Amino acid sequence: MSLPHAILTALLEKPSSGLELTRRFDKSIGYFWSATHQQIYRELGRLEAAGLIRGLPAKEPARGQKKDYEVLPAGREELGRWTATSQDPKPYRDALLLRLRAAAVVGTAGLRVDLERHLELHERQLAEYREIEERDFPPGKDSPEDRLRHLVLRGGVDLETFWTQWLRHALEEFTELPGEQTERSGQDGELPGGGVELPGGDQGSPGGVPESLGGEAELHGGEAEWPGRGPE
């Protein structure tokens, strides 16, 4: 149920047409909660039918006129209820970590190139976040609203920092591995590279990365914006 609440948040920041909302989504909230334009338009219709938002009448009615939406009191109440509701972290899944685990039994062919590609993408995203942080949060900009938005951005910075550091470490580890690992070696329960069997028969996460860590940040092209950016 997070997409409708993301839309309510964006519309409370600034009433918008569907087209404007999709553009704002791509440049801000979409970094940490992505949605297609079709999903956003569909959700706008549902929110309006539920009495949580309304379409504002056009100032000059004309064919093809874009309709702006604003949040009604019931929508603000629903967003407040959802924000205050406790939620558990979602189970974490990451294909790259699973592929590294699989490489311990079938070999590492092709993985180095992909690790280098992932590192480049995360370095690019990290540089973008830091540039935006410097631009949008100069010293003295510390209202409660700005501090919360900055906190969201810092989450993105810290996540990208983790991934760039971990990927560099993974590439260093690869320099010490044989070119191919095609056979299991050692005693039962031991993976090539030193994986240790845990109670229940499951090996630890590859490279020592806890399985509960957050996943990769969503990467979006186009104009540089950030997850916590306020209304334009």
mmCIF file of C-alpha atoms in Angstrom:
data_model
loop_
_atom_site.group_PDB
_atom_site.id
_atom_site.type_symbol
_atom_site.label_atom_id
_atom_site.label_comp_id
_atom_site.label_asym_id
_atom_site.label_seq_id
_atom_site.Cartn_x
_atom_site.Cartn_y
_atom_site.Cartn_z
ATOM 1 C CA MET A 1 0.000 0.000 0.000
ATOM 2 C CA SER A 2 2.990 2.376 -0.178
ATOM 3 C CA LEU A 3 2.390 3.805 -3.665
ATOM 4 C CA PRO A 4 -0.871 5.605 -2.781
ATOM 5 C CA HIS A 5 0.808 7.040 0.303
ATOM 6 C CA ALA A 6 3.778 8.186 -1.761
ATOM 7 C CA ILE A 7 1.328 9.969 -4.074
ATOM 8 C CA LEU A 8 -0.477 11.562 -1.126
ATOM 9 C CA THR A 9 2.878 12.802 0.178
ATOM 10 C CA ALA A 10 3.818 14.326 -3.171
ATOM 11 C CA LEU A 11 0.425 16.018 -3.579
ATOM 12 C CA LEU A 12 0.532 17.453 -0.058
ATOM 13 C CA GLU A 13 3.905 18.960 -0.901
ATOM 14 C CA LYS A 14 2.479 20.453 -4.082
ATOM 15 C CA PRO A 15 -0.858 19.916 -5.889
ATOM 16 C CA SER A 16 -0.035 18.614 -9.353
ATOM 17 C CA SER A 17 -1.472 17.261 -12.562
ATOM 18 C CA GLY A 18 -0.936 13.612 -13.350
ATOM 19 C CA LEU A 19 1.782 14.476 -15.865
ATOM 20 C CA GLU A 20 3.600 16.791 -13.478
ATOM 21 C CA LEU A 21 3.325 14.224 -10.698
ATOM 22 C CA THR A 22 4.922 11.487 -12.812
ATOM 23 C CA ARG A 23 7.808 13.820 -13.662
ATOM 24 C CA ARG A 24 8.314 14.744 -10.019
ATOM 25 C CA PHE A 25 8.169 11.071 -9.082
ATOM 26 C CA ASP A 26 10.920 10.223 -11.555
ATOM 27 C CA LYS A 27 13.172 12.885 -10.032
ATOM 28 C CA SER A 28 12.585 12.335 -6.318
ATOM 29 C CA ILE A 29 10.422 9.688 -4.650
ATOM 30 C CA GLY A 30 11.126 7.281 -7.502
ATOM 31 C CA TYR A 31 14.672 6.847 -6.211
ATOM 32 C CA PHE A 32 13.396 4.784 -3.299
ATOM 33 C CA TRP A 33 9.864 3.830 -4.397
ATOM 34 C CA SER A 34 9.705 3.414 -8.152
ATOM 35 C CA ALA A 35 6.455 3.314 -10.120
ATOM 36 C CA THR A 36 5.538 3.450 -13.784
ATOM 37 C CA HIS A 37 3.517 6.350 -15.136
ATOM 38 C CA GLN A 38 0.617 3.960 -15.762
ATOM 39 C CA GLN A 39 0.655 2.854 -12.117
ATOM 40 C CA ILE A 40 0.610 6.460 -10.917
ATOM 41 C CA TYR A 41 -2.319 7.430 -13.152
ATOM 42 C CA ARG A 42 -4.238 4.324 -12.089
ATOM 43 C CA GLU A 43 -3.640 5.102 -8.413
ATOM 44 C CA LEU A 44 -4.771 8.710 -8.867
ATOM 45 C CA GLY A 45 -8.119 7.406 -10.090
ATOM 46 C CA ARG A 46 -8.451 5.085 -7.114
ATOM 47 C CA LEU A 47 -7.558 7.808 -4.619
ATOM 48 C CA GLU A 48 -10.089 10.161 -6.178
ATOM 49 C CA ALA A 49 -12.798 7.482 -6.132
ATOM 50 C CA ALA A 50 -12.016 6.799 -2.462
ATOM 51 C CA GLY A 51 -12.501 10.468 -1.577
ATOM 52 C CA LEU A 52 -8.870 10.999 -0.546
ATOM 53 C CA ILE A 53 -7.994 13.470 -3.314
ATOM 54 C CA ARG A 54 -9.961 15.590 -5.749
ATOM 55 C CA GLY A 55 -9.366 17.032 -9.166
ATOM 56 C CA LEU A 56 -9.336 20.819 -9.190
ATOM 57 C CA PRO A 57 -11.489 22.542 -11.812
ATOM 58 C CA ALA A 58 -9.484 24.036 -14.645
ATOM 59 C CA LYS A 59 -9.184 27.815 -14.568
ATOM 60 C CA GLU A 60 -9.857 27.977 -18.283
ATOM 61 C CA PRO A 61 -11.718 24.832 -19.382
ATOM 62 C CA ALA A 62 -10.334 23.559 -22.652
ATOM 63 C CA ARG A 63 -9.982 20.299 -24.471
ATOM 64 C CA GLY A 64 -6.913 18.430 -23.245
ATOM 65 C CA GLN A 65 -6.567 20.653 -20.163
ATOM 66 C CA LYS A 66 -4.499 18.911 -17.486
ATOM 67 C CA LYS A 67 -6.365 18.431 -14.208
ATOM 68 C CA ASP A 68 -4.532 19.255 -10.997
ATOM 69 C CA TYR A 69 -5.113 17.098 -7.927
ATOM 70 C CA GLU A 70 -5.099 18.093 -4.273
ATOM 71 C CA VAL A 71 -5.372 16.056 -1.074
ATOM 72 C CA LEU A 72 -8.637 16.184 0.875
ATOM 73 C CA PRO A 73 -8.791 16.068 4.708
ATOM 74 C CA ALA A 74 -9.544 12.336 4.570
ATOM 75 C CA GLY A 75 -6.381 11.833 2.515
ATOM 76 C CA ARG A 76 -4.234 13.728 5.003
ATOM 77 C CA GLU A 77 -5.750 11.686 7.829
ATOM 78 C CA GLU A 78 -5.019 8.434 5.998
ATOM 79 C CA LEU A 79 -1.414 9.459 5.341
ATOM 80 C CA GLY A 80 -0.954 10.339 9.013
ATOM 81 C CA ARG A 81 -2.403 6.987 10.071
ATOM 82 C CA TRP A 82 -0.106 5.081 7.701
ATOM 83 C CA THR A 83 2.976 7.072 8.719
ATOM 84 C CA ALA A 84 2.391 6.266 12.395
ATOM 85 C CA THR A 85 1.769 2.539 11.788
ATOM 86 C CA SER A 86 4.658 0.239 12.723
ATOM 87 C CA GLN A 87 6.101 -1.869 9.897
ATOM 88 C CA ASP A 88 8.723 -4.618 9.969
ATOM 89 C CA PRO A 89 11.700 -4.547 7.582
ATOM 90 C CA LYS A 90 11.007 -6.513 4.421
ATOM 91 C CA PRO A 91 13.007 -9.704 3.770
ATOM 92 C CA TYR A 92 16.072 -8.821 1.735
ATOM 93 C CA ARG A 93 16.850 -10.399 -1.640
ATOM 94 C CA ASP A 94 19.708 -9.520 -3.985
ATOM 95 C CA ALA A 95 20.561 -11.426 -7.157
ATOM 96 C CA LEU A 96 24.207 -10.324 -7.158
ATOM 97 C CA LEU A 97 24.853 -11.835 -3.742
ATOM 98 C CA LEU A 98 23.048 -15.014 -4.771
ATOM 99 C CA ARG A 99 25.185 -15.216 -7.934
ATOM 100 C CA LEU A 100 28.338 -14.907 -5.837
ATOM 101 C CA ARG A 101 27.102 -17.707 -3.606
ATOM 102 C CA ALA A 102 26.435 -19.825 -6.704
ATOM 103 C CA ALA A 103 29.909 -19.008 -8.050
ATOM 104 C CA ALA A 104 31.374 -20.870 -5.092
ATOM 105 C CA VAL A 105 30.092 -24.104 -6.637
ATOM 106 C CA VAL A 106 29.987 -23.422 -10.400
ATOM 107 C CA GLY A 107 32.847 -20.968 -10.920
ATOM 108 C CA THR A 108 33.308 -17.218 -11.187
ATOM 109 C CA ALA A 109 33.424 -16.811 -14.967
ATOM 110 C CA GLY A 110 31.870 -13.499 -16.041
ATOM 111 C CA LEU A 111 31.334 -12.129 -12.554
ATOM 112 C CA ARG A 112 34.321 -9.786 -12.391
ATOM 113 C CA VAL A 113 33.063 -7.723 -15.326
ATOM 114 C CA ASP A 114 29.639 -7.417 -13.732
ATOM 115 C CA LEU A 115 31.108 -6.446 -10.362
ATOM 116 C CA GLU A 116 33.059 -3.683 -12.112
ATOM 117 C CA ARG A 117 29.877 -2.530 -13.864
ATOM 118 C CA HIS A 118 27.943 -2.445 -10.585
ATOM 119 C CA LEU A 119 30.752 -0.481 -8.965
ATOM 120 C CA GLU A 120 30.659 2.108 -11.749
ATOM 121 C CA LEU A 121 26.883 2.516 -11.392
ATOM 122 C CA HIS A 122 27.046 2.929 -7.621
ATOM 123 C CA GLU A 123 29.960 5.371 -7.839
ATOM 124 C CA ARG A 124 27.963 7.443 -10.309
ATOM 125 C CA GLN A 125 24.882 7.447 -8.073
ATOM 126 C CA LEU A 126 26.943 8.325 -5.003
ATOM 127 C CA ALA A 127 28.572 11.261 -6.791
ATOM 128 C CA GLU A 128 25.129 12.490 -7.857
ATOM 129 C CA TYR A 129 23.742 12.300 -4.321
ATOM 130 C CA ARG A 130 26.737 14.164 -2.894
ATOM 131 C CA GLU A 131 26.457 16.886 -5.515
ATOM 132 C CA ILE A 132 22.771 17.330 -4.705
ATOM 133 C CA GLU A 133 23.485 17.368 -0.979
ATOM 134 C CA GLU A 134 26.012 20.157 -1.409
ATOM 135 C CA ARG A 135 23.638 22.114 -3.633
ATOM 136 C CA ASP A 136 20.384 21.683 -1.699
ATOM 137 C CA PHE A 137 21.579 21.657 1.910
ATOM 138 C CA PRO A 138 23.921 24.579 2.456
ATOM 139 C CA PRO A 139 24.879 25.494 6.036
ATOM 140 C CA GLY A 140 21.961 26.999 7.925
ATOM 141 C CA LYS A 141 19.234 25.190 6.004
ATOM 142 C CA ASP A 142 17.949 23.221 8.965
ATOM 143 C CA SER A 143 14.192 23.626 9.321
ATOM 144 C CA PRO A 144 12.419 20.491 10.621
ATOM 145 C CA GLU A 145 11.150 19.746 7.105
ATOM 146 C CA ASP A 146 14.599 20.201 5.572
ATOM 147 C CA ARG A 147 16.223 18.028 8.220
ATOM 148 C CA LEU A 148 13.829 15.156 7.511
ATOM 149 C CA ARG A 149 14.360 15.452 3.753
ATOM 150 C CA HIS A 150 18.106 15.584 4.301
ATOM 151 C CA LEU A 151 17.829 12.425 6.398
ATOM 152 C CA VAL A 152 16.263 10.621 3.434
ATOM 153 C CA LEU A 153 19.088 11.799 1.194
ATOM 154 C CA ARG A 154 21.670 10.702 3.753
ATOM 155 C CA GLY A 155 20.125 7.239 3.638
ATOM 156 C CA GLY A 156 20.834 7.152 -0.094
ATOM 157 C CA VAL A 157 24.388 8.447 0.407
ATOM 158 C CA ASP A 158 25.136 5.884 3.112
ATOM 159 C CA LEU A 159 23.673 3.021 1.087
ATOM 160 C CA GLU A 160 25.691 3.915 -2.006
ATOM 161 C CA THR A 161 28.801 4.327 0.167
ATOM 162 C CA PHE A 162 28.308 0.808 1.513
ATOM 163 C CA TRP A 163 27.916 -0.702 -1.952
ATOM 164 C CA THR A 164 30.949 1.059 -3.429
ATOM 165 C CA GLN A 165 33.119 -0.040 -0.494
ATOM 166 C CA TRP A 166 31.817 -3.602 -0.562
ATOM 167 C CA LEU A 167 32.237 -3.942 -4.339
ATOM 168 C CA ARG A 168 35.836 -2.706 -4.139
ATOM 169 C CA HIS A 169 36.466 -5.311 -1.449
ATOM 170 C CA ALA A 170 34.823 -7.997 -3.604
ATOM 171 C CA LEU A 171 37.039 -7.111 -6.567
ATOM 172 C CA GLU A 172 40.118 -7.310 -4.339
ATOM 173 C CA GLU A 173 39.007 -10.772 -3.233
ATOM 174 C CA PHE A 174 38.643 -11.811 -6.866
ATOM 175 C CA THR A 175 42.326 -11.099 -7.511
ATOM 176 C CA GLU A 176 43.177 -13.866 -5.033
ATOM 177 C CA LEU A 177 40.759 -16.446 -6.463
ATOM 178 C CA PRO A 178 41.525 -18.989 -9.202
ATOM 179 C CA GLY A 179 40.186 -18.071 -12.620
ATOM 180 C CA GLU A 180 37.560 -20.810 -12.399
ATOM 181 C CA GLN A 181 36.085 -22.642 -9.433
ATOM 182 C CA THR A 182 34.393 -25.710 -10.844
ATOM 183 C CA GLU A 183 34.615 -28.177 -8.005
ATOM 184 C CA ARG A 184 33.861 -28.124 -4.334
ATOM 185 C CA SER A 185 36.951 -28.648 -2.225
ATOM 186 C CA GLY A 186 37.702 -29.433 1.364
ATOM 187 C CA GLN A 187 35.396 -31.045 3.876
ATOM 188 C CA ASP A 188 31.624 -31.207 3.667
ATOM 189 C CA GLY A 189 30.043 -27.899 4.546
ATOM 190 C CA GLU A 190 33.029 -25.869 3.340
ATOM 191 C CA LEU A 191 32.887 -23.794 0.167
ATOM 192 C CA PRO A 192 35.915 -22.851 -1.924
ATOM 193 C CA GLY A 193 36.929 -19.486 -0.535
ATOM 194 C CA GLY A 194 36.148 -20.394 3.068
ATOM 195 C CA GLY A 195 32.351 -20.317 3.429
ATOM 196 C CA VAL A 196 31.415 -21.835 6.796
ATOM 197 C CA GLU A 197 28.298 -23.903 7.274
ATOM 198 C CA LEU A 198 25.843 -22.461 9.763
ATOM 199 C CA PRO A 199 23.342 -24.380 11.903
ATOM 200 C CA GLY A 200 20.629 -25.739 9.643
ATOM 201 C CA GLY A 201 23.026 -26.325 6.738
ATOM 202 C CA ASP A 202 23.040 -22.783 5.329
ATOM 203 C CA GLN A 203 26.277 -20.986 4.554
ATOM 204 C CA GLY A 204 26.839 -17.382 5.550
ATOM 205 C CA SER A 205 26.350 -14.579 3.065
ATOM 206 C CA PRO A 206 29.110 -14.261 0.443
ATOM 207 C CA GLY A 207 31.866 -11.847 1.320
ATOM 208 C CA GLY A 208 30.615 -11.595 4.895
ATOM 209 C CA VAL A 209 27.698 -9.316 3.963
ATOM 210 C CA PRO A 210 24.740 -9.676 6.363
ATOM 211 C CA GLU A 211 21.643 -10.903 4.563
ATOM 212 C CA SER A 212 19.558 -8.198 6.268
ATOM 213 C CA LEU A 213 21.360 -5.313 4.590
ATOM 214 C CA GLY A 214 19.297 -3.086 2.330
ATOM 215 C CA GLY A 215 19.244 -3.667 -1.419
ATOM 216 C CA GLU A 216 20.701 -1.673 -4.235
ATOM 217 C CA ALA A 217 19.401 1.851 -4.728
ATOM 218 C CA GLU A 218 17.203 2.358 -7.730
ATOM 219 C CA LEU A 219 19.122 4.144 -10.460
ATOM 220 C CA HIS A 220 17.325 6.612 -12.690
ATOM 221 C CA GLY A 221 18.603 8.599 -15.586
ATOM 222 C CA GLY A 222 17.789 12.147 -16.468
ATOM 223 C CA GLU A 223 17.933 15.239 -14.323
ATOM 224 C CA ALA A 224 19.726 14.876 -11.027
ATOM 225 C CA GLU A 225 17.329 14.940 -8.103
ATOM 226 C CA TRP A 226 17.204 13.027 -4.841
ATOM 227 C CA PRO A 227 14.928 10.950 -2.622
ATOM 228 C CA GLY A 228 14.253 13.613 -0.012
ATOM 229 C CA ARG A 229 13.837 16.582 -2.316
ATOM 230 C CA GLY A 230 10.918 18.841 -1.499
ATOM 231 C CA PRO A 231 8.407 20.314 -3.925
ATOM 232 C CA GLU A 232 9.818 22.338 -6.770
#
